[in-house]
Coordinates of C-alpha atoms and ligand atoms in Angstrom, one line a residue:
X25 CA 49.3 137.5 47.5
X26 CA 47.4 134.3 48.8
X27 CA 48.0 133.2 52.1
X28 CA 49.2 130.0 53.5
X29 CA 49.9 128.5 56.6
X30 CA 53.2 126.2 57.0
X31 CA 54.5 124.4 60.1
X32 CA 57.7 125.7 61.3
X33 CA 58.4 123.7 64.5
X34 CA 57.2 120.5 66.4
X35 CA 57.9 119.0 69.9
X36 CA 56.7 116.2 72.2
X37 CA 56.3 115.2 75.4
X38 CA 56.4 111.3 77.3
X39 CA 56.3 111.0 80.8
X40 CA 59.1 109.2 82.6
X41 CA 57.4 105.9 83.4
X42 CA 57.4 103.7 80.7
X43 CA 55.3 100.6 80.9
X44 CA 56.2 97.8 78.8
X45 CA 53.8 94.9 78.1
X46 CA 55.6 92.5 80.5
X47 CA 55.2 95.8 83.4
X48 CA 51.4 95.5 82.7
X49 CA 51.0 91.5 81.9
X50 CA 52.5 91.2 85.2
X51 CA 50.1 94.2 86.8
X52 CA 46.8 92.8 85.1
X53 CA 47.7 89.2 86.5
X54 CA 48.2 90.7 90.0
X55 CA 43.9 91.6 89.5
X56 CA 43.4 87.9 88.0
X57 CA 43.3 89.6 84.1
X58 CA 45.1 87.8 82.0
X59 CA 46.8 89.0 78.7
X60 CA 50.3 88.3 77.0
X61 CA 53.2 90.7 75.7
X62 CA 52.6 87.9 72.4
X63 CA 48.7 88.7 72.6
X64 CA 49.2 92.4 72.8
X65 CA 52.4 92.8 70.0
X66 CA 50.6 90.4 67.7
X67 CA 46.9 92.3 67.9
X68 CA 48.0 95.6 67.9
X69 CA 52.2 96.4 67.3
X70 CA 52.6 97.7 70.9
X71 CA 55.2 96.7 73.3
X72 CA 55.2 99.6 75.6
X73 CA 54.0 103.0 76.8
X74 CA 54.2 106.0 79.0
X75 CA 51.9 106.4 82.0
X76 CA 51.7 110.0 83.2
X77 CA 52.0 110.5 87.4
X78 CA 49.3 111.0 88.7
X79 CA 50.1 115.1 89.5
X80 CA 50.6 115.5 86.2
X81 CA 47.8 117.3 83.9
X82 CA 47.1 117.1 80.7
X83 CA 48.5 121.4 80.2
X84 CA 52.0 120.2 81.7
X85 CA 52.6 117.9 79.4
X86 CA 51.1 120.1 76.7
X87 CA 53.3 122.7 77.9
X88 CA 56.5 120.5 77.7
X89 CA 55.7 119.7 74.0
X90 CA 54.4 123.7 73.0
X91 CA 58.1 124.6 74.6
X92 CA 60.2 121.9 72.3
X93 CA 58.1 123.6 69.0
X94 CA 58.5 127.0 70.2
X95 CA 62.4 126.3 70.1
X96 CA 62.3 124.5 67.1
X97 CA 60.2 127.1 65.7
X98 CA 62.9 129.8 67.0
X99 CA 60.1 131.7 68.5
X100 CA 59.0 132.5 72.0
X101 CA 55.3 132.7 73.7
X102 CA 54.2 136.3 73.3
X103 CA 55.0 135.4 69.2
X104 CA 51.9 133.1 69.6
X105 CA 48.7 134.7 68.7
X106 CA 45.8 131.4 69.0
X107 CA 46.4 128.5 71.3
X108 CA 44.6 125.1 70.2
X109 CA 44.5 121.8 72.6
X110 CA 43.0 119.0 71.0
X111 CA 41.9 116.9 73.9
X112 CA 39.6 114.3 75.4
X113 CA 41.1 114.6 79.2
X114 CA 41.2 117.9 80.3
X115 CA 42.6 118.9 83.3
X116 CA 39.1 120.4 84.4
X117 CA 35.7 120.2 83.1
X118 CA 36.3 124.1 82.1
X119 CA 38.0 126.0 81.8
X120 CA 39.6 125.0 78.7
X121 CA 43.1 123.2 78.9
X122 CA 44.5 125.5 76.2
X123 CA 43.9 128.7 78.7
X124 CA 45.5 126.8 81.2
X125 CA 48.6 126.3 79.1
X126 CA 47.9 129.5 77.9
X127 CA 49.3 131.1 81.6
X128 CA 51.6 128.3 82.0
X129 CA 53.5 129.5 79.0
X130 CA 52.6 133.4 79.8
X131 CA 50.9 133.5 76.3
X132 CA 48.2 135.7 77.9
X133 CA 45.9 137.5 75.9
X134 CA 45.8 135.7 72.8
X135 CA 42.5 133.4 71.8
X136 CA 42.6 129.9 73.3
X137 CA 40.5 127.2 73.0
X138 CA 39.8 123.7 73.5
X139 CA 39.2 120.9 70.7
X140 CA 37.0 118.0 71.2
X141 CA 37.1 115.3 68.4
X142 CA 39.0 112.4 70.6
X143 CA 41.4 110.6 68.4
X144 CA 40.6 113.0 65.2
X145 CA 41.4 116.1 67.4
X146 CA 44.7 117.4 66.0
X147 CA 43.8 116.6 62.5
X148 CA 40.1 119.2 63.6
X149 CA 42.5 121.3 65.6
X150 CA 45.1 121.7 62.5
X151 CA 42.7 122.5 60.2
X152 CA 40.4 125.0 62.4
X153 CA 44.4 126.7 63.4
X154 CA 44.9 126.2 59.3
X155 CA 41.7 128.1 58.0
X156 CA 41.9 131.0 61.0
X157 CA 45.4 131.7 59.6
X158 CA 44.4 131.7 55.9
X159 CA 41.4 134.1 57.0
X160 CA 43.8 136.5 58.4
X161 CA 42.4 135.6 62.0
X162 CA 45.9 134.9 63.5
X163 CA 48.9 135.0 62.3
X164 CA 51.1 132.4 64.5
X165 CA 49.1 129.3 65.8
X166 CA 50.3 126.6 68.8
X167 CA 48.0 123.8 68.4
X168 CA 48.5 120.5 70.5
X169 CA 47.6 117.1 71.1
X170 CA 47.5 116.3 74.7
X171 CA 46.5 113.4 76.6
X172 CA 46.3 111.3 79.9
X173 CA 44.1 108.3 78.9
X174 CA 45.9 106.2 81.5
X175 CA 43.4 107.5 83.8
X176 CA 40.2 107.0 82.1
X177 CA 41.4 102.9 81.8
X178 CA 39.6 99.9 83.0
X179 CA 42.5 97.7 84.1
X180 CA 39.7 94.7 84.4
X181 CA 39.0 95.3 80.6
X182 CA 42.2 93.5 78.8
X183 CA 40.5 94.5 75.5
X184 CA 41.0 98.6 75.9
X185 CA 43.3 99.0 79.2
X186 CA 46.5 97.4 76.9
X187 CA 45.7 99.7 74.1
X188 CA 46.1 103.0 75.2
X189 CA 49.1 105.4 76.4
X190 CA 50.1 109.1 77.6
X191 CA 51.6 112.1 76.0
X192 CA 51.4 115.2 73.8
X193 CA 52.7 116.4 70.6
X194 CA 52.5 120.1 69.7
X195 CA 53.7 122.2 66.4
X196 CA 54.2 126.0 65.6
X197 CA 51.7 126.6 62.8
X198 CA 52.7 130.6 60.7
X199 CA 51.3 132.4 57.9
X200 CA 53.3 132.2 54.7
X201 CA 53.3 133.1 51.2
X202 CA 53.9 129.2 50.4
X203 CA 51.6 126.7 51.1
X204 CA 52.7 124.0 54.1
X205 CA 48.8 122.7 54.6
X206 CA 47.3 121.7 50.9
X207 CA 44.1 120.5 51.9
X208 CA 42.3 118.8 54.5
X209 CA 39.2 116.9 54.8
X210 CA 36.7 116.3 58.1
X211 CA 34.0 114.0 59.0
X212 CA 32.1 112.9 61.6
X213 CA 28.9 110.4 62.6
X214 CA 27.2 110.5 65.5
X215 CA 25.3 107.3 65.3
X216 CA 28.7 105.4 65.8
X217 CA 28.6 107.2 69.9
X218 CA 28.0 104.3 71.5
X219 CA 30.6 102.2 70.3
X220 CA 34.0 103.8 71.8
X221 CA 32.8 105.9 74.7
X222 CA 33.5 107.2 78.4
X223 CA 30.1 107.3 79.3
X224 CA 29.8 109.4 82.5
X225 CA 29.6 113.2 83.7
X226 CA 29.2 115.2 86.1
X227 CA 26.1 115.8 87.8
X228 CA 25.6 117.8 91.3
X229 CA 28.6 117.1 92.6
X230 CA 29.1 113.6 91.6
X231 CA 30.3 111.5 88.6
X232 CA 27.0 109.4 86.6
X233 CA 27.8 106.8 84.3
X234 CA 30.8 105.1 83.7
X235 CA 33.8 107.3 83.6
X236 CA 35.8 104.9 81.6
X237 CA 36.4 104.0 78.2
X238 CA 34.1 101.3 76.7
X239 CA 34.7 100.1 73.4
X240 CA 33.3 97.4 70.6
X241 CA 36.9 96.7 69.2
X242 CA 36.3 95.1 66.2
X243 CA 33.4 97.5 65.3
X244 CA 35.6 100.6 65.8
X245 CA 38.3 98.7 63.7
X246 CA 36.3 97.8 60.7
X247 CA 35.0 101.4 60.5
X248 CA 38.7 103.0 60.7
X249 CA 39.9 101.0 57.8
X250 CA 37.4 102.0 55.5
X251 CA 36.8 105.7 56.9
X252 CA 40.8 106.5 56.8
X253 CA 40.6 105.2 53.0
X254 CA 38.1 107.2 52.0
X255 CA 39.3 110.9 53.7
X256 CA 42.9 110.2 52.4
X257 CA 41.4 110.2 49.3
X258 CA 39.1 113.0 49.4
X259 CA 42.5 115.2 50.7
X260 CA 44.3 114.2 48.0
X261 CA 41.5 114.8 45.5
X262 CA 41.0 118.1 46.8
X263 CA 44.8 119.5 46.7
X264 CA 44.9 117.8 43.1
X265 CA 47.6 115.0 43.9
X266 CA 47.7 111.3 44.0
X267 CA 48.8 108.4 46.5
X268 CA 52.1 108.5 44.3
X269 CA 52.9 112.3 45.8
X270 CA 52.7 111.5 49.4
X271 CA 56.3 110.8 51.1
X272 CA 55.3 110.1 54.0
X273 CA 52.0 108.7 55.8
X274 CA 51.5 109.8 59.7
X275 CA 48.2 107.9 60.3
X276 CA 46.9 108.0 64.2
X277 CA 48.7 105.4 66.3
X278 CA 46.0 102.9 67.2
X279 CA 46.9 99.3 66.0
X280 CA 49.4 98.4 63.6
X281 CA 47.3 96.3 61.6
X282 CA 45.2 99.4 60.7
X283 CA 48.2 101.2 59.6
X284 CA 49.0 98.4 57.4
X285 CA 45.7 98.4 55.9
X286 CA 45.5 101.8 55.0
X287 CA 48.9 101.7 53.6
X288 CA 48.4 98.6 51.1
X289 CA 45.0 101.0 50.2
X290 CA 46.9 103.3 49.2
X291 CA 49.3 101.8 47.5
X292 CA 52.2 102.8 49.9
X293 CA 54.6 100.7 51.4
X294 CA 55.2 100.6 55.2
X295 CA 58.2 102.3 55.3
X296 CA 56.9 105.2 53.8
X297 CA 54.7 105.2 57.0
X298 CA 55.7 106.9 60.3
X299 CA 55.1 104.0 63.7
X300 CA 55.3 104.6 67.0
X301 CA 52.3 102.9 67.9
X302 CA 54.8 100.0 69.3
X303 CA 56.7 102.2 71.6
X304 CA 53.9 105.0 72.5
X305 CA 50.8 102.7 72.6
X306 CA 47.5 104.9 71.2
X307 CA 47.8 108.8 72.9
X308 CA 45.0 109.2 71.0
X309 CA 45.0 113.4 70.0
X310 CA 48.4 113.4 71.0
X311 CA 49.3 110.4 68.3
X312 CA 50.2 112.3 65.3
X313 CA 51.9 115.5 66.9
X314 CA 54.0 113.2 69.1
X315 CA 55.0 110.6 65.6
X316 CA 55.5 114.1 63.7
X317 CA 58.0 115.1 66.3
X318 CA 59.6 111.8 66.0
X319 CA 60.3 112.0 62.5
X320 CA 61.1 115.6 62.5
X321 CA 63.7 114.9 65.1
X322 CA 65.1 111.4 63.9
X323 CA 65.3 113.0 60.4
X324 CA 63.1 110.4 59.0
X325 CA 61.2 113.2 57.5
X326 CA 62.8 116.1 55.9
X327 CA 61.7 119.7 54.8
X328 CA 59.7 119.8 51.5
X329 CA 58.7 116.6 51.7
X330 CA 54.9 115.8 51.2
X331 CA 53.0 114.3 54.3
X332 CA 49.1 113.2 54.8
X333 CA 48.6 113.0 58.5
X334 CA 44.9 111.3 59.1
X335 CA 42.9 110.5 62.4
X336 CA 40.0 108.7 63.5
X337 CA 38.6 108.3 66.6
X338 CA 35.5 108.5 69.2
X339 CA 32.5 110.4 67.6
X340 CA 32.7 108.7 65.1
X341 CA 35.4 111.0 63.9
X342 CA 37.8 111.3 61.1
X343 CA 39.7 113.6 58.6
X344 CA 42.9 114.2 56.8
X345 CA 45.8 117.0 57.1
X346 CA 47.5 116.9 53.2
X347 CA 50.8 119.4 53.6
X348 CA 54.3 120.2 52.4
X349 CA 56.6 120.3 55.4
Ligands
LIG19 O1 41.9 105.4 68.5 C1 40.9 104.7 67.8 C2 40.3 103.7 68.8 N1 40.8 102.4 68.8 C3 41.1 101.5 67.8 O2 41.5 101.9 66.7 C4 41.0 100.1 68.2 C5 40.4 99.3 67.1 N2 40.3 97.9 67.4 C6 41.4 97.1 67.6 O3 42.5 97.5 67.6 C7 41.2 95.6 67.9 O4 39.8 95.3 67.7 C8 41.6 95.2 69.3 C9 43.1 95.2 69.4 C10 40.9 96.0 70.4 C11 41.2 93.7 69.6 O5 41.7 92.9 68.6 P1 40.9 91.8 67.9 O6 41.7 91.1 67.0 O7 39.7 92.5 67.3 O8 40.5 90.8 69.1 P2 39.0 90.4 69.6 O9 38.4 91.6 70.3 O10 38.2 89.8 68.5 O11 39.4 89.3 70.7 C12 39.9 88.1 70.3 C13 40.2 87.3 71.5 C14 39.1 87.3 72.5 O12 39.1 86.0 73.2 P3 38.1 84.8 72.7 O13 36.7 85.4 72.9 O14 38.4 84.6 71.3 O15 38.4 83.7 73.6 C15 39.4 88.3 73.5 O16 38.9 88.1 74.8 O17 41.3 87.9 72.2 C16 40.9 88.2 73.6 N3 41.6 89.4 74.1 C17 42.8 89.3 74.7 N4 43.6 88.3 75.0 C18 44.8 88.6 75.7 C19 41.2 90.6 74.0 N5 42.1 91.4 74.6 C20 43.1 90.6 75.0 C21 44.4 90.9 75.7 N6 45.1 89.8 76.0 N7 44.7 92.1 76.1

């Protein structure tokens, strides 16, 4: 019999503080930045997000969200036999988050590792979890999106420090005799570094570069909207379906206006697309698990329905996740 693997629980985490536009309008202005809530809603959908406190790492949140999908999943830690973080703010420079979690959750023992594909990673982390399942190399997968961007923000930078937002979004990934994932699809393209970034690291002791996020917005833009086309496409090429089959699109939650785009590409209408952009801000690996979660839980999306979540982010990376819930 062929073997599958199907997602059988999701869960989220926010942190407490919310931020709205006005909270961080009024902050900016306090360091003589200037930006608007009408600026900020009109650009990119967003009206508020969560800020993590600052003794909060990226595996407590992750552990929050892996606890809400074991639940959901009906299934406890020593169940789970591979642990997968996608993240791009780790709590140290190694070991990897998902070891971390890994004791946190008293998963011991089972492989865990770290993904690195920034805004991409929980569409690269779903379909490693995906393929190591279908090649009998586990059997019951966590894998997690996890991040604490807030603290790699330049609040004199009104172009990035409005964008981005805290959080984590994790699901319960098990074998089955019925395909959940269909097909996915993964790119990336190094010569596009340079244009989003956090361009420091560690070096004897001290931090070199810039530890903060740089980006050329409009550059990073044009390239999503084309890039997220083409691998929604090539997903639903590969499982042998068309835009018509999907019921729901869960595109990373970046900027609305991409989401839009995509959607009129593929010849959906937005509300067959999952937001949360507005209320979440861009978490970037944690976008898509936290949105799933949302939909799971508000029963927006249902079981057996069709679903292409897609990513792209810092790398340049991108990719698609085509399954049956
Ligand atoms: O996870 C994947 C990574 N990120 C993305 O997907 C982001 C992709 N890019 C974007 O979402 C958009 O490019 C942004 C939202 C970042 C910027 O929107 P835009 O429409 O491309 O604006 P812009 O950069 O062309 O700036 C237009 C104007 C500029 O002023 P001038 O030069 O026309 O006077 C900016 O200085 O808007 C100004 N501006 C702001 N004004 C008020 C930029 N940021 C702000 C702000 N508040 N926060």
């Amino acid at each position: 019999m062929k073997r599958y693997s199907r997602i059988t629980g999701t869960g989220s985490h926010l942190p407490v503080h919310r931020v709205t536009n006005a909270d961080l309008v009024a902050d900016l202005a306090a360091r003589g930045v200037e930006s608007s809530d009408e600026w900020i809603v009109a650009r990119t959908g967003i009206s508020a997000r969560h800020f993590a406190a600052s003794d909060v790492a990226c595996s407590d949140m992750a552990l929050d969200a892996a606890r809400h999908a074991l639940q959901a999943a009906g299934c406890g830690p020593k169940d789970i036999d591979l642990i997968i973080i996608a993240t791009s703010t780790p709590d140290m420079v190694f070991p990897s988050t998902a070891a971390i979690l890994q004791h946190k959750l008293g998963a011991n023992g089972c492989p865990a590792f770290d993904v690195q594909a920034v805004c991409s990673g929980f569409i690269y982390a779903l379909t490693v979890a995906d393929a190591m399942i279908r090649a009998g190399a586990a059997t019951r997968a966590l894998v997690v999106g996890s991040e604490i961007f807030s603290r790699l923000l330049d609040f004199t930078d009104r172009g990035t420090c409005v964008l981005f937002g805290d959080g984590a979004g994790a699901v319960v990934l098990e074998a089955s005799d019925t395909p959940g994932i269909l097909a996915s699809d993964l790119h990336a393209d190094g010569k596009y570094v340079d244009i989003l970034c956090v361009p420091g690291h560690v070096s004897g002791g001290q931090i070199t570069g810039k530890p903060l996020l740089t980006m050329d917005g409009q550059a990073v833009f044009k390239l999503a909207v084309g890039l997220l086309e083409s691998a929604a496409l090539a997903t639903l090429a590969k499982a042998g379906l068309t835009e018509a089959d999907i019921d729901w699109l869960i595109p990373h939650q970046a900027n609305i206006r991409i989401m839009q785009s995509t959607a009129r590409k593929l010849k959906l209408s937005m509300d067959k697309v999952v937001v949360t952009v507005d209320q979440h801000g861009n978490t970037s690996a944690a976008s898509i698990p936290l949105a799933l979660d949302y939909a799971v839980r508000s029963g927006q999306v249902k079981p057996g329905e069709t679903l292409l979540l897609e990513g792209v982010g810092g790398g340049f990376t991108w990719g698609a996740v085509l399954l049956k819930l």
